[in-house]
């Protein structure tokens, strides 16, 4: 008979500040399931600010806005929409905005768009060109088709929501590339 307990220990169970312990561990391990262990503070029957903060911290560190959807929100707590908006803006991720509805989605697109630079659009266009080249030989690859369609959708959103001067400068740079290709065929 063995006296050893091989089950994994909960490092936060005996911590007097277990809420912060779970938050930090969840971020460190990129494991939102640890947020579930956070109990609501006394007096919070319909919300759990520390648990919501945990999900928000994991969403921000993993750059995955889907973790925001697990938030409860409510009195004195953090809100899903704010979490999604932060992840979207911080990562210039228009797809994250699609998790929002109505005016919040529109506001998210605008806020992400404010951060778009000409280089972002150019690098997206380069990625699209690379995929289009691959598609010539791998035209039956459905995952490649989906990837290309998604990139084009992202590029359209990025361009449509970028500041007018960014749109203008991007258009000029692409036009110059096109004319350079016409003048100097490889």
Coordinates of C-alpha atoms in Angstrom, one line a residue:
X1 CA 0.0 0.0 0.0
X2 CA 1.3 3.4 -0.9
X3 CA 1.3 6.4 1.4
X4 CA 2.0 9.0 -1.3
X5 CA -0.7 11.2 -2.7
X6 CA 0.0 11.7 -6.4
X7 CA -3.0 13.9 -7.2
X8 CA -2.0 17.4 -8.2
X9 CA -2.2 19.9 -5.3
X10 CA -4.2 23.1 -5.6
X11 CA -1.5 25.7 -5.0
X12 CA -4.0 28.4 -4.1
X13 CA -6.4 26.4 -1.8
X14 CA -4.6 27.4 1.4
X15 CA -3.5 30.9 0.2
X16 CA -5.2 33.6 2.3
X17 CA -5.4 35.7 -0.8
X18 CA -6.7 32.8 -3.0
X19 CA -8.6 35.1 -5.4
X20 CA -5.4 36.8 -6.6
X21 CA -3.5 33.5 -6.5
X22 CA -6.0 32.0 -8.9
X23 CA -6.0 35.1 -11.1
X24 CA -2.2 35.1 -11.4
X25 CA -2.0 31.3 -11.9
X26 CA -4.7 31.4 -14.6
X27 CA -2.7 34.1 -16.5
X28 CA 0.6 32.3 -16.0
X29 CA -0.8 29.0 -17.3
X30 CA -3.2 30.5 -19.8
X31 CA -5.9 28.5 -18.1
X32 CA -9.3 30.2 -17.7
X33 CA -10.7 27.1 -15.9
X34 CA -8.8 28.3 -12.8
X35 CA -11.0 31.4 -12.7
X36 CA -13.9 29.1 -11.8
X37 CA -12.4 28.4 -8.4
X38 CA -12.7 32.1 -7.4
X39 CA -15.6 32.6 -5.0
X40 CA -17.5 35.8 -4.9
X41 CA -16.6 38.2 -2.0
X42 CA -19.1 38.6 0.8
X43 CA -22.1 40.7 -0.3
X44 CA -21.8 39.9 -3.9
X45 CA -24.8 37.6 -4.7
X46 CA -25.3 38.5 -8.4
X47 CA -21.8 39.3 -9.5
X48 CA -18.3 38.1 -8.9
X49 CA -15.8 40.9 -9.7
X50 CA -12.6 38.9 -8.9
X51 CA -13.8 36.0 -11.2
X52 CA -14.6 38.4 -14.0
X53 CA -11.3 40.1 -13.6
X54 CA -9.6 36.7 -13.9
X55 CA -11.3 36.0 -17.2
X56 CA -10.5 39.5 -18.4
X57 CA -6.8 39.0 -17.5
X58 CA -6.6 35.7 -19.3
X59 CA -8.4 37.1 -22.3
X60 CA -5.9 40.0 -22.5
X61 CA -2.8 37.8 -21.9
X62 CA -3.9 35.1 -24.5
X63 CA -5.3 37.7 -26.9
X64 CA -8.5 35.6 -27.0
X65 CA -11.7 37.6 -26.6
X66 CA -13.7 34.4 -26.2
X67 CA -12.6 34.2 -22.6
X68 CA -14.5 37.5 -22.0
X69 CA -17.8 35.7 -22.8
X70 CA -17.5 33.7 -19.6
X71 CA -17.8 36.9 -17.6
X72 CA -20.9 37.4 -15.5
X73 CA -20.8 41.2 -15.2
X74 CA -23.2 43.0 -12.9
X75 CA -22.9 45.4 -10.0
X76 CA -19.4 46.4 -9.1
X77 CA -17.9 44.0 -11.7
X78 CA -16.2 44.1 -15.1
X79 CA -18.3 43.9 -18.2
X80 CA -17.9 41.5 -21.2
X81 CA -18.2 44.3 -23.8
X82 CA -15.4 46.3 -22.2
X83 CA -13.2 43.2 -22.1
X84 CA -13.9 42.3 -25.7
X85 CA -13.2 45.9 -26.8
X86 CA -9.9 46.0 -24.9
X87 CA -8.7 42.8 -26.5
X88 CA -9.8 43.9 -29.9
X89 CA -8.1 47.3 -29.7
X90 CA -4.9 46.1 -28.1
X91 CA -4.5 43.5 -30.8
X92 CA -6.0 45.3 -33.8
X93 CA -8.4 42.4 -34.0
X94 CA -11.6 43.2 -35.9
X95 CA -12.8 39.6 -35.5
X96 CA -13.1 40.3 -31.8
X97 CA -15.5 43.1 -32.6
X98 CA -17.8 40.5 -34.2
X99 CA -18.5 39.2 -30.7
X100 CA -20.3 42.5 -30.0
X101 CA -23.7 43.6 -31.3
X102 CA -25.1 46.9 -32.7
X103 CA -23.6 50.1 -31.7
X104 CA -20.9 48.4 -29.6
X105 CA -19.7 46.5 -32.6
X106 CA -19.6 49.7 -34.7
X107 CA -17.7 51.5 -31.9
X108 CA -15.3 48.6 -31.7
X109 CA -14.5 48.7 -35.4
X110 CA -13.9 52.4 -35.1
X111 CA -11.6 52.1 -32.1
X112 CA -9.6 49.3 -33.7
X113 CA -9.5 51.2 -37.0
X114 CA -7.9 54.2 -35.3
X115 CA -4.8 52.1 -34.6
X116 CA -4.4 50.8 -38.1
X117 CA -1.2 51.9 -39.9
X118 CA -0.2 51.7 -43.6
X119 CA 2.3 48.9 -42.6
X120 CA -0.6 46.8 -41.2
X121 CA -2.5 47.0 -44.5
X122 CA 0.6 46.4 -46.5
X123 CA 1.6 43.3 -44.5
X124 CA -2.0 42.0 -44.8
X125 CA -1.8 42.5 -48.5
X126 CA 1.5 40.6 -48.7
X127 CA 0.0 37.7 -46.8
X128 CA -2.9 37.7 -49.2
X129 CA -0.6 37.6 -52.2
X130 CA 1.4 34.7 -50.7
X131 CA -1.8 32.7 -50.2
X132 CA -3.0 33.5 -53.7
X133 CA 0.3 32.2 -55.1
X134 CA -0.1 29.0 -53.0
X135 CA -3.7 28.7 -54.3
X136 CA -2.4 28.4 -57.9
X137 CA -0.9 25.0 -57.1
X138 CA -3.1 24.0 -54.1
X139 CA -6.5 25.2 -55.5
X140 CA -8.4 22.2 -54.0
X141 CA -7.2 23.0 -50.5
X142 CA -10.4 24.1 -48.7
X143 CA -8.6 25.3 -45.6
X144 CA -6.4 27.5 -47.7
X145 CA -9.6 28.9 -49.4
X146 CA -11.1 29.7 -46.0
X147 CA -7.9 31.3 -44.8
X148 CA -7.7 33.5 -47.8
X149 CA -11.3 34.5 -47.5
X150 CA -10.8 35.4 -43.9
X151 CA -7.7 37.4 -44.6
X152 CA -9.6 39.4 -47.3
X153 CA -12.4 40.0 -44.9
X154 CA -10.0 41.3 -42.3
X155 CA -8.3 43.5 -44.8
X156 CA -11.6 45.0 -45.9
X157 CA -12.5 45.8 -42.3
X158 CA -9.1 47.1 -41.6
X159 CA -9.1 49.4 -44.7
X160 CA -12.7 50.5 -44.2
X161 CA -12.2 51.5 -40.6
X162 CA -8.7 53.0 -40.9
X163 CA -8.2 56.8 -40.8
X164 CA -8.6 58.5 -44.2
X165 CA -4.9 59.5 -44.3
X166 CA -3.9 55.8 -43.8
X167 CA -6.3 54.8 -46.6
X168 CA -4.8 57.4 -48.9
X169 CA -1.2 56.5 -48.1
X170 CA -1.9 52.8 -48.5
X171 CA -3.6 53.3 -51.8
X172 CA -0.6 55.3 -53.0
X173 CA 1.9 52.7 -51.9
X174 CA 0.0 49.9 -53.6
X175 CA -0.3 51.9 -56.8
X176 CA 3.4 52.5 -56.8
X177 CA 4.1 48.8 -56.3
X178 CA 1.8 48.0 -59.2
X179 CA 3.5 50.5 -61.5
X180 CA 7.0 49.2 -60.4
X181 CA 5.9 45.7 -61.4
X182 CA 4.7 46.9 -64.8
X183 CA 7.9 48.8 -65.5
X184 CA 10.2 46.1 -64.2
X185 CA 8.9 42.7 -65.1
X186 CA 10.9 39.9 -63.4

